[in-house]
mmCIF file of C-alpha atoms in Angstrom:
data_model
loop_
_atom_site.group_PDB
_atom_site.id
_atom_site.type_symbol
_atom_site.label_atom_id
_atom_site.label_comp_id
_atom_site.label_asym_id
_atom_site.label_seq_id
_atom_site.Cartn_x
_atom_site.Cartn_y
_atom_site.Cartn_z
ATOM 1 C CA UNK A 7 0.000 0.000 0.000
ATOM 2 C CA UNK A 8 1.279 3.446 -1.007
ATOM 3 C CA UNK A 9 -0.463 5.685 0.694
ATOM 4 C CA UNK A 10 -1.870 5.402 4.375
ATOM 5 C CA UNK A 11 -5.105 7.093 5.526
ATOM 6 C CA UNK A 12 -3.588 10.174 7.831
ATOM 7 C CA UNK A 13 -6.942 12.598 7.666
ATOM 8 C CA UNK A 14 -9.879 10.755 7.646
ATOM 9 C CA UNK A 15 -12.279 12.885 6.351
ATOM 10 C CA UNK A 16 -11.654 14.365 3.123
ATOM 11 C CA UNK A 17 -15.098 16.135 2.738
ATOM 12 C CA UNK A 18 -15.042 15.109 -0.954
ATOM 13 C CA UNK A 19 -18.254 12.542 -0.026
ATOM 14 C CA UNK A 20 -20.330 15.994 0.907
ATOM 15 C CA UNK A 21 -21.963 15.566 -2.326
ATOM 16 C CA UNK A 22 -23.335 12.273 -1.873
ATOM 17 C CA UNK A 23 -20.512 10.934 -4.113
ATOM 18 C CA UNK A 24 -17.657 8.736 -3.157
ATOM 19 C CA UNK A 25 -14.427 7.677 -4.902
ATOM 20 C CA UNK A 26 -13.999 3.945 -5.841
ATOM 21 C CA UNK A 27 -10.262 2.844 -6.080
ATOM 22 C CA UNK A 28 -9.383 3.575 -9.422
ATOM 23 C CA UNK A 29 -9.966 6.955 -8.877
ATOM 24 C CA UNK A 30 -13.663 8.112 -10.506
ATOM 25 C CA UNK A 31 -16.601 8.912 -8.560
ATOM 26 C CA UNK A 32 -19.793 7.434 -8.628
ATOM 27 C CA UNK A 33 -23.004 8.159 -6.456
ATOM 28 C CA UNK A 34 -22.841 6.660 -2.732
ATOM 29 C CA UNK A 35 -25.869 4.561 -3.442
ATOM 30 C CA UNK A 36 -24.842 3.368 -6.813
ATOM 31 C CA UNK A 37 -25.050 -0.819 -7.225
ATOM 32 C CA UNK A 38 -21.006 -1.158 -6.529
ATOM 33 C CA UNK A 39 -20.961 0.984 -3.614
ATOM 34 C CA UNK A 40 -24.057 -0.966 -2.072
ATOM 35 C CA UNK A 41 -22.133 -4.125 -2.939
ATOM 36 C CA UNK A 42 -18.803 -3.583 -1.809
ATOM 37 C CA UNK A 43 -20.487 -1.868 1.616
ATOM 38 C CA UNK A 44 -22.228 -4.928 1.987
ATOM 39 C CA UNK A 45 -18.962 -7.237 1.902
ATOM 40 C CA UNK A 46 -17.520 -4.917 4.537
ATOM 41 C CA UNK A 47 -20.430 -5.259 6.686
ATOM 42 C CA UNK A 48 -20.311 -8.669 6.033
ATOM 43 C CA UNK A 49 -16.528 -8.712 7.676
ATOM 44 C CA UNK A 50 -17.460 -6.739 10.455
ATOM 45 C CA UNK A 51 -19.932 -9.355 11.394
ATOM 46 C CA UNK A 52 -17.275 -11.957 10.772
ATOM 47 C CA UNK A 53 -15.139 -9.614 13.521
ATOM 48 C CA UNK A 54 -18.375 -9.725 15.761
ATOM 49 C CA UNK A 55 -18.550 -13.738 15.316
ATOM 50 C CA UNK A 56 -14.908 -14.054 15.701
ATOM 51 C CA UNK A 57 -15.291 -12.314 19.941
ATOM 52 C CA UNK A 58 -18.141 -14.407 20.570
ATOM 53 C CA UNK A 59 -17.290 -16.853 23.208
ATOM 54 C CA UNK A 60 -17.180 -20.348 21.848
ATOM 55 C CA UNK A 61 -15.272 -19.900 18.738
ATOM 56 C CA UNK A 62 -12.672 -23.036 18.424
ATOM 57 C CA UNK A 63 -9.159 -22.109 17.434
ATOM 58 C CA UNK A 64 -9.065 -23.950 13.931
ATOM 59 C CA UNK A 65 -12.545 -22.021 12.723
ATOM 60 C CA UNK A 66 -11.278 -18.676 14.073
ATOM 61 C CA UNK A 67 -7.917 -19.572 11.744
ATOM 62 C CA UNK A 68 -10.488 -19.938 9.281
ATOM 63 C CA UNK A 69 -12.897 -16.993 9.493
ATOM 64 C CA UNK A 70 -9.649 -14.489 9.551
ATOM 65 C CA UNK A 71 -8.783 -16.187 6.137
ATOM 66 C CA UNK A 72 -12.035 -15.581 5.153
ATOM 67 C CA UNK A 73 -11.524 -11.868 6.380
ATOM 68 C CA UNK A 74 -8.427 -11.700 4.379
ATOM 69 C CA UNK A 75 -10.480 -13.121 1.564
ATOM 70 C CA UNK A 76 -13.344 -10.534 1.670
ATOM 71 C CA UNK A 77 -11.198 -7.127 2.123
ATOM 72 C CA UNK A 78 -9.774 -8.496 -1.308
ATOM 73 C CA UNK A 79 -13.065 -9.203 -2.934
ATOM 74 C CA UNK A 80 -14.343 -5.638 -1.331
ATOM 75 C CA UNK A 81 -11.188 -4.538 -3.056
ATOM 76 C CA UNK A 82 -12.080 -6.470 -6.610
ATOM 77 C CA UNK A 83 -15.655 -4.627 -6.324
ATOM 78 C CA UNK A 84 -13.946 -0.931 -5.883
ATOM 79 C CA UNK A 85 -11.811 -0.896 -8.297
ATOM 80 C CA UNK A 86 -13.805 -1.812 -11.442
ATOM 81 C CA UNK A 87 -11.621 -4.308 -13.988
ATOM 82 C CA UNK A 88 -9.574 -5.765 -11.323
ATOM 83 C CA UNK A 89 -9.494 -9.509 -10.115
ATOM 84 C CA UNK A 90 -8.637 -10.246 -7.029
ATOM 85 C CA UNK A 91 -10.876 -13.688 -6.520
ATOM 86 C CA UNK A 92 -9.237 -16.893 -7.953
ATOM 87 C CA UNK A 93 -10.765 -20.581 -7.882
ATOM 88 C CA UNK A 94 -8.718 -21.538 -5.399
ATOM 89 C CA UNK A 95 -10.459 -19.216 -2.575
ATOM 90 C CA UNK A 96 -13.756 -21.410 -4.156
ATOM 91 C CA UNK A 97 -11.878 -24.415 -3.955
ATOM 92 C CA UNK A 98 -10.780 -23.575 -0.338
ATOM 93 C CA UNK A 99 -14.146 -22.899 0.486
ATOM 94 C CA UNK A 100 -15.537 -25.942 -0.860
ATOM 95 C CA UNK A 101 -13.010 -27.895 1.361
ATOM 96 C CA UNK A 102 -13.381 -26.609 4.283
ATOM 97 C CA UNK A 103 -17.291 -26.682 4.011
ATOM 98 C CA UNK A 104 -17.065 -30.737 3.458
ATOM 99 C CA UNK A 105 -14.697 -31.122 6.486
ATOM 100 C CA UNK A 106 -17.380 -29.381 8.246
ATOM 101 C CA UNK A 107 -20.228 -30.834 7.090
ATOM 102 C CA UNK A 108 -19.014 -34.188 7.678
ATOM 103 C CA UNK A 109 -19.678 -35.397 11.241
ATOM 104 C CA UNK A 110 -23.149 -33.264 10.850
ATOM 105 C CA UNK A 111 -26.514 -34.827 11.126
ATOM 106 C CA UNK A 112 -28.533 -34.698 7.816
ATOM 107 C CA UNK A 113 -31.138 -31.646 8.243
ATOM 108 C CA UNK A 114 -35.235 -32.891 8.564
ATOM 109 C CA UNK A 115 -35.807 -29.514 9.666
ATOM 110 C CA UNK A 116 -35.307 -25.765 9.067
ATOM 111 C CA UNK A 117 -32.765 -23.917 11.528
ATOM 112 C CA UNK A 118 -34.001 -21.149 13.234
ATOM 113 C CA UNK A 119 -31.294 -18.778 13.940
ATOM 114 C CA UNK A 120 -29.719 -19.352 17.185
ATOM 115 C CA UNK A 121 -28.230 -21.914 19.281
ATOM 116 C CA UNK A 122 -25.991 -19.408 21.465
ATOM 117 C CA UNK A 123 -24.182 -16.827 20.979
ATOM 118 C CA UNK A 124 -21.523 -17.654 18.402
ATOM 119 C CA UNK A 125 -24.312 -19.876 16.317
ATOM 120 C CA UNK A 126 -26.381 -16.532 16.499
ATOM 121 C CA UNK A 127 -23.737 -14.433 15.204
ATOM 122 C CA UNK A 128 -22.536 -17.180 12.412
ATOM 123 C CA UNK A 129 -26.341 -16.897 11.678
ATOM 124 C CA UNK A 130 -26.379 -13.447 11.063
ATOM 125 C CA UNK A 131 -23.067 -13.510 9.189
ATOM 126 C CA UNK A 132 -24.384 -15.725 6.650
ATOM 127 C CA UNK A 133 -28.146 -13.753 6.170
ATOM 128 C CA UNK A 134 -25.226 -10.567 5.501
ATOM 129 C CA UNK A 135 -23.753 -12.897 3.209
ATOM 130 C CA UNK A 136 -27.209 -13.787 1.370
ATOM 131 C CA UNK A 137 -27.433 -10.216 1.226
ATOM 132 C CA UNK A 138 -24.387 -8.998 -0.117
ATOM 133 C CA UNK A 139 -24.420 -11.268 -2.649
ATOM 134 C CA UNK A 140 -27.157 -10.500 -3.978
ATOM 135 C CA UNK A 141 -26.329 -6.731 -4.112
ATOM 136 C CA UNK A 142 -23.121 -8.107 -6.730
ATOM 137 C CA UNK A 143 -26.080 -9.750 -8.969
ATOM 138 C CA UNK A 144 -27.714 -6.579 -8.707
ATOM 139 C CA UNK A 145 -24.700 -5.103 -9.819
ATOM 140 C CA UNK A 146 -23.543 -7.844 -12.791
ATOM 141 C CA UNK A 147 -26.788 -6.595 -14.262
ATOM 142 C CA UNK A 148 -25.568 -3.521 -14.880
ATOM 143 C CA UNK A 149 -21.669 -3.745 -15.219
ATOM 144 C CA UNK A 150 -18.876 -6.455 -15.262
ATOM 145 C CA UNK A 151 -18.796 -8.799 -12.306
ATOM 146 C CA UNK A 152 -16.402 -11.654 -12.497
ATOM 147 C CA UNK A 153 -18.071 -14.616 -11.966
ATOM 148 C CA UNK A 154 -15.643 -16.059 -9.054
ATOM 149 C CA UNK A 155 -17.124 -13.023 -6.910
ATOM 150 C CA UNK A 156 -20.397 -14.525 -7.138
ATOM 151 C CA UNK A 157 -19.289 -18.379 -6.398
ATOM 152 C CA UNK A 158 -17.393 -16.895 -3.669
ATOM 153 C CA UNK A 159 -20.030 -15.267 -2.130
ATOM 154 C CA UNK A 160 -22.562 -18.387 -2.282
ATOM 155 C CA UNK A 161 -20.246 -20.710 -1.150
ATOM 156 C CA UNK A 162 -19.480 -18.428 1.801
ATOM 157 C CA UNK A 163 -23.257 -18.238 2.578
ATOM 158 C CA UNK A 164 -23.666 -22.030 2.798
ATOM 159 C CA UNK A 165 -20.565 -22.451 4.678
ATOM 160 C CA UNK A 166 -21.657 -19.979 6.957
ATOM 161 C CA UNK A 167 -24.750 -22.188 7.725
ATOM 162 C CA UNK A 168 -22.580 -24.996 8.150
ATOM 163 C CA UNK A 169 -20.610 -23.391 10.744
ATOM 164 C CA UNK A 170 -23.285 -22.006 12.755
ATOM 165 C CA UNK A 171 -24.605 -25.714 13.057
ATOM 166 C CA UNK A 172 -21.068 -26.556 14.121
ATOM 167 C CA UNK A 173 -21.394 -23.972 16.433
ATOM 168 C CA UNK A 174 -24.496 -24.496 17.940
ATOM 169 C CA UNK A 175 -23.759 -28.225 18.896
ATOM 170 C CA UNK A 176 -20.411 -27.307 19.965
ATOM 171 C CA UNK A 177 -22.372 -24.653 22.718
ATOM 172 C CA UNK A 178 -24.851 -27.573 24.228
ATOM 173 C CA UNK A 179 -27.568 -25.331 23.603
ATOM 174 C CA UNK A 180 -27.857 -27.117 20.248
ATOM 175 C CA UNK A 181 -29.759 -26.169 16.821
ATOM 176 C CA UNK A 182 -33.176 -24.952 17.130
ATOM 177 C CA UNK A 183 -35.772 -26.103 14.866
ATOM 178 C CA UNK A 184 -38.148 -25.024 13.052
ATOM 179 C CA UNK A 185 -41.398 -26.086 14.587
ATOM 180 C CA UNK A 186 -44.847 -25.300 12.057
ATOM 181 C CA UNK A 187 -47.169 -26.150 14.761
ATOM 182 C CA UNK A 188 -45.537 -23.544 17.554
ATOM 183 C CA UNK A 189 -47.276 -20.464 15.581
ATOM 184 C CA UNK A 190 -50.536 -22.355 15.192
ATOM 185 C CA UNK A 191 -50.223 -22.993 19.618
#
């Protein structure tokens, strides 16, 4: 990085505009904006997850990567033209998912979110995820999205579930289903 952030407002946003990273501006609440700002949210909720109590050491090793992995693909969305995404973070994702997913139950049941505090905020992470990704279809309507952004983005989402599963059994307070007669009670 050349340049470091030393005055942090610039007052060049006044306008309702904001710069991406190659330099032009576009309007604050332009498609890109809205999906790179979702990815970032998306990692602070990661950062929220990751000082939850319950967290093992291995996942924690693996949501930073996945940090590491969004501030790039924020980065890829900012700066229109560049890739920053490769199949391997897919690949990675994939991986880790299965090694997850293995010693899990099959589901019979929806998930309600919850299942203690780190399964709540793994929860919420991935609904952010949902989110965010669909703000970059949003945007691939309109402009050039590389298609690795996207994959990245739903794999994340579904390994996000995964986790909070993890998580939830890991707690003792366990998953909580889905229950159709508890509204109808």
């Amino acid at each position: 990085m050349g340049h470091r952030l030393s005055k942090i407002y610039t007052r060049t946003g006044d306008d309702g505009s904001t710069g991406l990273g190659d330099g032009t501006r576009t309007p604050k609440d332009s498609a890109r904006v809205a999906a790179y700002g979702s990815v970032d949210e998306l990692n602070s909720v990661l950062g929220l997850l990751l000082a939850a109590p319950g967290v093992p050491t291995g996942m924690a090793t693996e949501l930073t990567r996945i940090q590491h992995t969004l501030f790039d693909l924020g980065g890829e969305l900012c700066i229109p033209g560049t890739a920053l995404i490769e199949q391997s973070d897919i690949d990675w994702l994939e991986r880790t998912l299965d090694a997850h997913n293995a010693d899990l139950p099959p589901l019979k049941d929806f998930i309600l979110p919850g299942g203690g505090p780190a399964a709540a905020a793994c929860h919420l992470a991935r609904t952010v995820c949902r989110r965010a990704e669909r703000e970059v279809v949003t945007l691939a309507r309109h402009e050039t999205v590389r298609a690795e952004a996207l994959r990245y983005l739903n794999r994340l989402s579904d390994l996000l579930f995964v986790l909070a599963r993890v998580l939830a059994r890991a707690s003792g307070a366990g998953e909580v289903l889905w229950q159709r007669q508890q509204r109808r009670d």
